[in-house]
Short mmCIF file of C-alpha atoms in Angstrom, two decimals:
data_model
loop_
_atom_site.label_atom_id
_atom_site.label_comp_id
_atom_site.label_asym_id
_atom_site.label_seq_id
_atom_site.Cartn_x
_atom_site.Cartn_y
_atom_site.Cartn_z
CA MET A 42 -87.41 -10.91 26.43
CA SER A 43 -85.77 -8.70 29.19
CA TYR A 44 -83.00 -5.96 28.47
CA LYS A 45 -80.31 -8.27 30.04
CA GLU A 46 -81.09 -11.25 28.01
CA ARG A 47 -81.23 -8.92 24.77
CA SER A 48 -78.17 -7.58 25.68
CA ILE A 49 -76.34 -11.04 26.06
CA TRP A 50 -77.63 -12.04 22.67
CA VAL A 51 -76.08 -9.37 21.01
CA SER A 52 -72.81 -9.97 22.65
CA LEU A 53 -72.94 -13.48 21.76
CA LEU A 54 -73.97 -12.77 18.16
CA ALA A 55 -71.15 -10.00 17.82
CA LEU A 56 -68.70 -12.63 19.15
CA VAL A 57 -69.65 -15.23 16.82
CA TYR A 58 -69.76 -13.11 13.97
CA ILE A 59 -66.35 -11.41 14.55
CA TRP A 60 -64.30 -14.32 15.54
CA PHE A 61 -65.86 -16.32 12.62
CA ASN A 62 -64.89 -13.82 10.29
CA TYR A 63 -61.41 -13.84 11.68
CA PHE A 64 -60.87 -17.54 11.76
CA GLY A 65 -62.33 -17.64 8.09
CA GLU A 66 -59.59 -14.95 6.89
CA ILE A 67 -56.77 -17.03 8.84
CA THR A 68 -58.06 -20.02 7.11
CA SER A 69 -58.03 -18.43 3.64
CA LEU A 70 -54.57 -16.64 4.14
CA HIS A 71 -53.08 -20.21 5.05
CA LEU A 72 -54.84 -22.03 1.96
CA THR A 73 -53.25 -19.00 -0.30
CA GLN A 74 -49.69 -19.37 1.80
CA GLN A 75 -49.77 -15.89 2.48
CA LEU A 76 -50.28 -16.25 6.35
CA THR A 77 -47.52 -14.20 7.86
CA VAL A 78 -47.22 -12.62 11.33
CA ASP A 79 -47.99 -9.12 9.72
CA ALA A 80 -51.42 -10.34 8.17
CA VAL A 81 -52.37 -12.15 11.71
CA ASN A 82 -51.42 -8.91 13.40
CA ASP A 83 -53.48 -6.97 11.31
CA LEU A 84 -56.50 -9.03 11.54
CA LEU A 85 -56.29 -9.03 15.27
CA PHE A 86 -56.05 -5.36 15.18
CA ASP A 87 -59.28 -5.30 13.08
CA VAL A 88 -60.83 -7.91 15.56
CA VAL A 89 -60.27 -5.38 18.52
CA ILE A 90 -61.38 -2.26 16.61
CA LEU A 91 -65.06 -4.20 15.35
CA THR A 92 -65.45 -5.77 19.07
CA ILE A 93 -65.60 -2.07 20.36
CA PHE A 94 -67.44 -0.67 17.68
CA LEU A 95 -69.82 -3.33 17.46
CA GLU A 96 -70.46 -3.75 21.28
CA VAL A 97 -70.68 -0.12 21.97
CA THR A 98 -73.35 0.54 18.95
CA LEU A 99 -75.13 -2.25 19.53
CA GLN A 100 -75.47 -1.87 23.03
CA ILE A 101 -76.60 1.50 22.89
CA ILE A 102 -79.03 0.63 20.25
CA ILE A 103 -80.81 -1.91 22.53
CA ALA A 104 -80.36 0.68 25.50
CA ILE A 105 -82.63 3.05 23.42
CA ILE A 106 -85.18 0.70 22.60
CA ASP A 107 -85.33 -0.41 26.16
CA ASN A 108 -84.44 2.57 28.03
CA LYS A 109 -86.40 1.83 31.10
CA ASP A 110 -85.08 -1.48 31.81
CA ALA A 111 -81.37 -0.12 30.68
CA ASN A 112 -81.04 2.25 33.91
CA TYR A 113 -81.35 -1.12 35.95
CA GLY A 114 -78.32 -2.71 37.69
CA GLU A 115 -78.02 -6.13 38.03
CA ASP A 116 -80.23 -7.70 40.73
CA GLU A 117 -79.63 -10.92 42.73
CA ARG A 118 -80.93 -13.29 39.89
CA ASP A 119 -79.10 -11.65 37.18
CA LYS A 120 -75.95 -12.14 39.54
CA LEU A 121 -76.56 -15.81 39.86
CA ILE A 122 -77.00 -16.21 36.43
CA THR A 123 -73.99 -14.49 35.34
CA LEU A 124 -72.30 -16.69 38.12
CA HIS A 125 -73.25 -19.73 36.78
CA GLY A 126 -72.41 -18.93 33.33
CA SER A 127 -68.87 -17.98 34.64
CA ARG A 128 -68.42 -21.07 36.57
CA ASN A 129 -69.02 -23.03 33.36
CA ALA A 130 -67.05 -21.05 31.20
CA TYR A 131 -64.10 -21.43 33.80
CA GLY A 132 -63.70 -24.83 33.42
CA LEU A 133 -63.05 -25.10 29.63
CA LEU A 134 -61.06 -22.11 29.91
CA SER A 135 -58.95 -23.81 32.81
CA ILE A 136 -58.08 -26.79 29.79
CA GLY A 137 -57.22 -24.37 27.47
CA VAL A 138 -54.48 -22.80 29.87
CA PHE A 139 -53.35 -25.95 30.80
CA LEU A 140 -52.68 -27.12 27.04
CA ALA A 141 -51.08 -23.66 26.38
CA VAL A 142 -48.58 -24.34 29.10
CA PHE A 143 -47.94 -28.14 28.10
CA TYR A 144 -47.60 -26.86 24.40
CA THR A 145 -44.96 -24.29 25.69
CA VAL A 146 -43.14 -26.53 28.08
CA PHE A 147 -42.91 -29.11 25.11
CA PRO A 148 -41.93 -27.39 22.03
CA THR A 149 -41.77 -30.87 20.26
CA LEU A 150 -45.35 -31.03 20.16
CA SER A 151 -45.46 -28.13 17.49
CA THR A 152 -44.51 -30.85 14.86
CA TYR A 153 -47.91 -32.49 15.79
CA VAL A 154 -50.41 -29.75 16.45
CA PHE A 155 -50.71 -27.10 13.79
CA PRO A 156 -47.81 -28.62 11.79
CA THR A 157 -48.49 -27.06 8.75
CA ILE A 158 -49.20 -23.41 9.62
CA ASP A 159 -46.13 -21.14 9.23
CA LEU A 160 -46.16 -18.73 12.32
CA PRO A 161 -43.94 -18.67 15.38
CA ASN A 162 -44.76 -21.10 18.24
CA ALA A 163 -45.89 -18.05 20.18
CA TYR A 164 -48.55 -17.40 17.93
CA LYS A 165 -49.60 -21.10 17.93
CA VAL A 166 -50.07 -21.04 21.71
CA MET A 167 -51.66 -17.65 21.56
CA HIS A 168 -54.41 -19.06 18.98
CA LEU A 169 -54.72 -22.08 21.36
CA ILE A 170 -55.70 -19.46 23.91
CA ILE A 171 -58.04 -17.62 21.92
CA VAL A 172 -59.87 -20.80 20.85
CA PHE A 173 -60.40 -21.64 24.10
CA ALA A 174 -61.50 -18.20 25.67
CA LEU A 175 -63.61 -17.79 22.71
CA ALA A 176 -65.47 -21.30 23.47
CA ALA A 177 -65.39 -20.33 27.09
CA GLU A 178 -67.43 -17.13 26.34
CA ILE A 179 -69.77 -18.84 23.97
CA ILE A 180 -70.51 -21.32 26.90
CA LYS A 181 -70.78 -18.72 29.33
CA PHE A 182 -73.19 -16.40 27.17
CA SER A 183 -75.22 -19.81 26.21
CA THR A 184 -75.61 -20.65 29.91
CA GLN A 185 -76.95 -17.19 30.68
CA ILE A 186 -79.50 -17.09 27.94
CA PHE A 187 -80.52 -20.85 28.83
CA TYR A 188 -81.27 -19.29 32.47
CA TYR A 189 -83.19 -16.30 31.40
CA ARG A 190 -85.18 -18.51 28.57
CA ARG A 191 -85.73 -21.80 31.39
CA GLY A 192 -85.91 -19.68 34.33
CA PHE A 193 -84.17 -19.62 37.25
CA MET B 283 -93.24 -36.50 49.34
CA THR B 284 -91.33 -33.75 48.42
CA LYS B 285 -91.59 -30.08 49.68
CA ILE B 286 -91.74 -26.93 47.60
CA LEU B 287 -91.91 -23.34 48.16
CA THR B 288 -94.99 -21.87 46.85
CA ASN B 289 -96.11 -18.18 46.87
CA THR B 290 -99.14 -15.96 46.98
CA ILE B 291 -97.73 -13.02 45.02
CA ARG B 292 -100.03 -13.10 42.26
CA ARG B 293 -103.11 -13.03 44.63
CA LEU B 294 -101.60 -10.48 46.68
CA ARG B 295 -101.19 -8.06 43.62
CA PHE B 296 -104.72 -8.54 42.80
CA ASP B 297 -105.71 -8.03 46.15
CA HIS B 298 -103.70 -4.72 46.34
CA ASP B 299 -105.33 -2.70 43.47
CA GLU B 300 -104.14 -4.92 41.04
CA MET B 301 -100.64 -3.82 41.67
CA THR B 302 -98.72 -4.51 38.27
CA GLN B 303 -95.52 -6.77 38.40
CA LYS B 304 -93.58 -3.70 37.35
CA SER B 305 -94.99 -1.46 40.48
CA LEU B 306 -93.75 -4.61 42.89
CA SER B 307 -90.42 -4.88 41.00
CA ASP B 308 -89.84 -1.18 41.52
CA ALA B 309 -91.02 -1.45 45.14
CA VAL B 310 -88.74 -4.31 45.86
CA GLY B 311 -85.87 -3.26 43.88
CA VAL B 312 -85.42 -6.45 41.35
CA SER B 313 -86.39 -6.45 37.99
CA ARG B 314 -89.88 -7.40 36.48
CA GLN B 315 -88.51 -10.41 35.07
CA THR B 316 -87.13 -11.56 38.50
CA ILE B 317 -90.57 -10.82 40.06
CA VAL B 318 -92.56 -13.14 36.92
CA ALA B 319 -89.76 -16.15 37.96
CA ILE B 320 -90.56 -15.72 41.59
CA GLU B 321 -94.42 -15.69 40.61
CA LYS B 322 -94.02 -18.94 38.82
CA GLY B 323 -91.97 -20.80 41.13
CA LYS B 324 -89.14 -20.82 39.00
CA TYR B 325 -86.65 -18.75 41.35
CA SER B 326 -86.38 -18.76 44.77
CA PRO B 327 -85.80 -15.02 46.39
CA SER B 328 -82.93 -14.16 49.06
CA LEU B 329 -84.45 -13.90 52.28
CA GLU B 330 -83.92 -10.00 52.04
CA VAL B 331 -86.04 -9.72 48.89
CA ALA B 332 -88.63 -12.28 50.38
CA PHE B 333 -89.03 -10.03 53.33
CA LYS B 334 -89.17 -6.72 51.01
CA ILE B 335 -92.01 -8.48 48.93
CA ALA B 336 -93.88 -9.23 52.35
CA ASP B 337 -93.21 -5.54 53.44
CA VAL B 338 -94.92 -4.05 50.30
CA PHE B 339 -98.22 -5.99 51.18
CA ALA B 340 -97.61 -5.08 54.68
CA ILE B 341 -98.00 -8.92 55.92
CA LYS B 342 -96.10 -11.62 57.36
CA LEU B 343 -93.33 -13.53 55.49
CA GLU B 344 -95.34 -16.73 55.76
CA HIS B 345 -98.65 -15.22 54.34
CA VAL B 346 -96.53 -14.53 51.14
CA PHE B 347 -94.23 -17.79 50.65
CA GLN B 348 -95.03 -21.18 52.04
CA TYR B 349 -93.10 -24.56 52.05
CA GLN B 350 -95.41 -27.33 51.44
CA LEU B 351 -95.80 -30.70 50.00
CA GLU B 352 -96.10 -30.32 46.47
CA ASP B 353 -99.23 -30.62 44.99
CA ASN B 354 -99.10 -33.60 42.22
CA GLY B 355 -103.04 -33.39 41.21
#
Protein backbone atom coordinates (compact mmCIF):
# COMPACT_ATOMS: atom_id res chain seq x y z
CA MET A 1 0.00 0.00 0.00
CA SER A 2 1.46 3.36 -1.03
CA TYR A 3 1.92 6.30 1.33
CA LYS A 4 -0.82 8.25 -0.47
CA GLU A 5 -3.31 5.42 -0.15
CA ARG A 6 -2.45 4.93 3.52
CA SER A 7 -2.91 8.66 4.11
CA ILE A 8 -6.36 8.57 2.49
CA TRP A 9 -7.37 5.52 4.57
CA VAL A 10 -6.35 7.36 7.74
CA SER A 11 -8.35 10.45 6.78
CA LEU A 12 -11.39 8.35 5.89
CA LEU A 13 -11.33 6.33 9.12
CA ALA A 14 -10.76 9.45 11.25
CA LEU A 15 -13.64 11.21 9.50
CA VAL A 16 -16.04 8.28 9.97
CA TYR A 17 -15.02 7.76 13.62
CA ILE A 18 -15.40 11.45 14.56
CA TRP A 19 -18.74 12.03 12.84
CA PHE A 20 -20.18 8.65 13.88
CA ASN A 21 -19.51 9.70 17.48
CA TYR A 22 -20.99 13.16 16.85
CA PHE A 23 -24.26 11.87 15.41
CA GLY A 24 -24.38 9.16 18.08
CA GLU A 25 -24.21 11.87 20.76
CA ILE A 26 -26.80 13.99 18.94
CA THR A 27 -29.17 11.01 18.75
CA SER A 28 -28.61 10.18 22.40
CA LEU A 29 -29.28 13.79 23.49
CA HIS A 30 -32.37 13.91 21.29
CA LEU A 31 -33.79 10.71 22.78
CA THR A 32 -33.25 12.00 26.33
CA GLN A 33 -34.69 15.40 25.32
CA GLN A 34 -31.46 17.18 26.22
CA LEU A 35 -30.66 18.43 22.72
CA THR A 36 -30.00 22.17 23.02
CA VAL A 37 -28.08 24.71 20.96
CA ASP A 38 -25.36 24.85 23.61
CA ALA A 39 -24.99 21.05 23.57
CA VAL A 40 -24.67 21.06 19.76
CA ASN A 41 -22.10 23.88 19.90
CA ASP A 42 -20.06 21.94 22.46
CA LEU A 43 -20.19 18.80 20.30
CA LEU A 44 -19.16 20.75 17.19
CA PHE A 45 -16.23 22.25 19.11
CA ASP A 46 -15.18 18.72 20.13
CA VAL A 47 -15.40 17.63 16.48
CA VAL A 48 -13.06 20.44 15.37
CA ILE A 49 -10.49 19.72 18.11
CA LEU A 50 -10.64 15.93 17.57
CA THR A 51 -10.33 16.34 13.78
CA ILE A 52 -7.20 18.50 14.12
CA PHE A 53 -5.68 16.21 16.76
CA LEU A 54 -6.39 12.91 14.98
CA GLU A 55 -5.44 14.11 11.49
CA VAL A 56 -2.17 15.71 12.62
CA THR A 57 -1.17 12.83 14.90
CA LEU A 58 -2.06 9.99 12.52
CA GLN A 59 -0.54 11.71 9.46
CA ILE A 60 2.70 12.28 11.40
CA ILE A 61 2.76 8.60 12.42
CA ILE A 62 2.33 7.28 8.86
CA ALA A 63 4.87 9.83 7.58
CA ILE A 64 7.39 8.50 10.14
CA ILE A 65 6.64 4.89 9.12
CA ASP A 66 6.92 5.67 5.39
CA ASN A 67 9.31 8.63 5.52
CA LYS A 68 10.79 8.10 2.03
CA ASP A 69 7.50 8.37 0.15
CA ALA A 70 6.14 11.06 2.50
CA ASN A 71 8.64 13.57 1.11
CA TYR A 72 7.28 13.20 -2.43
CA GLY A 73 4.65 15.61 -3.64
CA GLU A 74 1.73 14.46 -5.77
CA ASP A 75 2.65 13.17 -9.20
CA GLU A 76 0.36 13.31 -12.26
CA ARG A 77 -1.41 10.03 -11.40
CA ASP A 78 -2.10 11.17 -7.82
CA LYS A 79 -3.52 14.44 -9.15
CA LEU A 80 -5.79 12.63 -11.60
CA ILE A 81 -7.08 10.29 -8.89
CA THR A 82 -7.72 13.28 -6.60
CA LEU A 83 -9.61 15.02 -9.41
CA HIS A 84 -11.83 11.97 -10.01
CA GLY A 85 -12.58 11.76 -6.29
CA SER A 86 -13.45 15.46 -6.12
CA ARG A 87 -15.66 15.23 -9.22
CA ASN A 88 -17.72 12.40 -7.72
CA ALA A 89 -18.02 14.23 -4.39
CA TYR A 90 -19.02 17.50 -6.07
CA GLY A 91 -22.23 16.01 -7.49
CA LEU A 92 -23.51 14.91 -4.09
CA LEU A 93 -22.42 18.14 -2.38
CA SER A 94 -24.30 20.15 -5.04
CA ILE A 95 -27.50 18.22 -4.24
CA GLY A 96 -26.97 18.96 -0.53
CA VAL A 97 -26.50 22.68 -1.15
CA PHE A 98 -29.59 22.75 -3.37
CA LEU A 99 -31.67 21.03 -0.67
CA ALA A 100 -30.34 23.42 2.00
CA VAL A 101 -31.32 26.43 -0.14
CA PHE A 102 -34.73 24.87 -0.81
CA TYR A 103 -35.20 24.24 2.91
CA THR A 104 -34.25 27.87 3.72
CA VAL A 105 -36.51 29.37 1.05
CA PHE A 106 -39.49 27.26 2.16
CA PRO A 107 -39.43 27.29 6.01
CA THR A 108 -42.73 25.39 6.12
CA LEU A 109 -40.73 22.29 5.14
CA SER A 110 -39.46 22.17 8.74
CA THR A 111 -42.82 20.74 9.75
CA TYR A 112 -42.05 17.72 7.53
CA VAL A 113 -38.25 17.44 7.76
CA PHE A 114 -36.72 16.99 11.25
CA PRO A 115 -40.17 17.69 12.78
CA THR A 116 -39.34 16.33 16.25
CA ILE A 117 -35.94 17.97 16.62
CA ASP A 118 -36.22 21.05 18.78
CA LEU A 119 -33.45 23.21 17.30
CA PRO A 120 -33.52 26.56 15.46
CA ASN A 121 -34.02 26.26 11.71
CA ALA A 122 -30.46 27.48 11.03
CA TYR A 123 -29.11 24.46 12.91
CA LYS A 124 -31.29 22.08 10.90
CA VAL A 125 -30.00 23.60 7.66
CA MET A 126 -26.44 23.38 8.99
CA HIS A 127 -26.89 19.67 9.73
CA LEU A 128 -28.37 19.07 6.31
CA ILE A 129 -25.20 20.58 4.80
CA ILE A 130 -22.98 18.64 7.24
CA VAL A 131 -24.60 15.32 6.28
CA PHE A 132 -24.13 15.92 2.56
CA ALA A 133 -20.60 17.31 3.00
CA LEU A 134 -19.75 14.25 5.07
CA ALA A 135 -21.18 11.88 2.48
CA ALA A 136 -19.31 13.80 -0.25
CA GLU A 137 -16.02 13.43 1.64
CA ILE A 138 -16.63 9.70 2.11
CA ILE A 139 -17.33 9.34 -1.62
CA LYS A 140 -14.18 11.32 -2.45
CA PHE A 141 -11.95 9.17 -0.25
CA SER A 142 -13.66 5.95 -1.39
CA THR A 143 -13.19 6.87 -5.05
CA GLN A 144 -9.52 7.60 -4.46
CA ILE A 145 -8.99 4.31 -2.61
CA PHE A 146 -10.84 2.47 -5.39
CA TYR A 147 -8.54 3.89 -8.08
CA TYR A 148 -5.40 3.27 -6.03
CA ARG A 149 -6.50 -0.36 -5.46
CA ARG A 150 -7.74 -1.12 -8.97
CA GLY A 151 -5.09 0.91 -10.75
CA PHE A 152 -5.56 4.02 -12.84
CA MET B 1 -10.14 -5.10 -33.09
CA THR B 2 -9.12 -2.94 -30.14
CA LYS B 3 -5.81 -1.17 -30.02
CA ILE B 4 -4.12 -0.74 -26.68
CA LEU B 5 -1.04 0.97 -25.31
CA THR B 6 1.67 -1.49 -24.29
CA ASN B 7 5.17 -0.93 -23.04
CA THR B 8 8.51 -2.65 -22.60
CA ILE B 9 9.58 -0.92 -19.41
CA ARG B 10 10.04 -4.13 -17.43
CA ARG B 11 12.31 -5.55 -20.14
CA LEU B 12 14.20 -2.26 -20.47
CA ARG B 13 14.80 -2.10 -16.72
CA PHE B 14 16.14 -5.63 -16.79
CA ASP B 15 18.48 -4.75 -19.66
CA HIS B 16 19.76 -1.71 -17.78
CA ASP B 17 21.52 -3.58 -14.99
CA GLU B 18 18.22 -4.66 -13.47
CA MET B 19 17.27 -1.11 -12.65
CA THR B 20 14.74 -1.00 -9.83
CA GLN B 21 11.32 0.58 -10.12
CA LYS B 22 12.40 2.98 -7.39
CA SER B 23 15.45 4.12 -9.38
CA LEU B 24 13.33 4.67 -12.47
CA SER B 25 10.67 6.54 -10.52
CA ASP B 26 13.33 8.81 -8.98
CA ALA B 27 14.83 9.50 -12.40
CA VAL B 28 11.44 10.31 -13.93
CA GLY B 29 10.04 12.20 -10.95
CA VAL B 30 6.96 10.11 -10.19
CA SER B 31 6.13 7.68 -7.38
CA ARG B 32 7.11 4.01 -7.53
CA GLN B 33 3.41 3.11 -7.55
CA THR B 34 2.97 5.13 -10.75
CA ILE B 35 5.80 3.19 -12.43
CA VAL B 36 4.14 -0.06 -11.25
CA ALA B 37 0.80 1.07 -12.73
CA ILE B 38 2.44 2.07 -16.04
CA GLU B 39 4.31 -1.24 -16.31
CA LYS B 40 1.11 -3.20 -15.73
CA GLY B 41 -0.68 -1.13 -18.36
CA LYS B 42 -3.15 0.20 -15.79
CA TYR B 43 -2.15 3.81 -16.28
CA SER B 44 -1.27 5.67 -19.48
CA PRO B 45 1.29 8.33 -18.60
CA SER B 46 1.35 11.87 -19.94
CA LEU B 47 3.55 12.58 -22.95
CA GLU B 48 6.04 14.33 -20.69
CA VAL B 49 6.47 11.31 -18.40
CA ALA B 50 6.58 8.97 -21.42
CA PHE B 51 9.41 11.02 -22.95
CA LYS B 52 11.22 11.13 -19.61
CA ILE B 53 11.08 7.32 -19.35
CA ALA B 54 12.45 6.98 -22.88
CA ASP B 55 15.14 9.51 -22.01
CA VAL B 56 16.25 7.48 -18.96
CA PHE B 57 16.82 4.46 -21.23
CA ALA B 58 18.28 6.71 -23.97
CA ILE B 59 16.01 5.27 -26.66
CA LYS B 60 13.16 6.55 -28.82
CA LEU B 61 9.67 6.79 -27.40
CA GLU B 62 8.25 4.16 -29.79
CA HIS B 63 10.70 1.61 -28.42
CA VAL B 64 9.21 2.07 -24.95
CA PHE B 65 5.53 2.46 -25.80
CA GLN B 66 3.62 0.75 -28.59
CA TYR B 67 0.06 1.32 -29.75
CA GLN B 68 -0.97 -2.07 -31.09
CA LEU B 69 -3.80 -4.53 -31.46
CA GLU B 70 -4.80 -6.25 -28.26
CA ASP B 71 -3.34 -9.74 -27.91
CA ASN B 72 -6.32 -11.87 -26.98
CA GLY B 73 -4.25 -15.06 -26.77
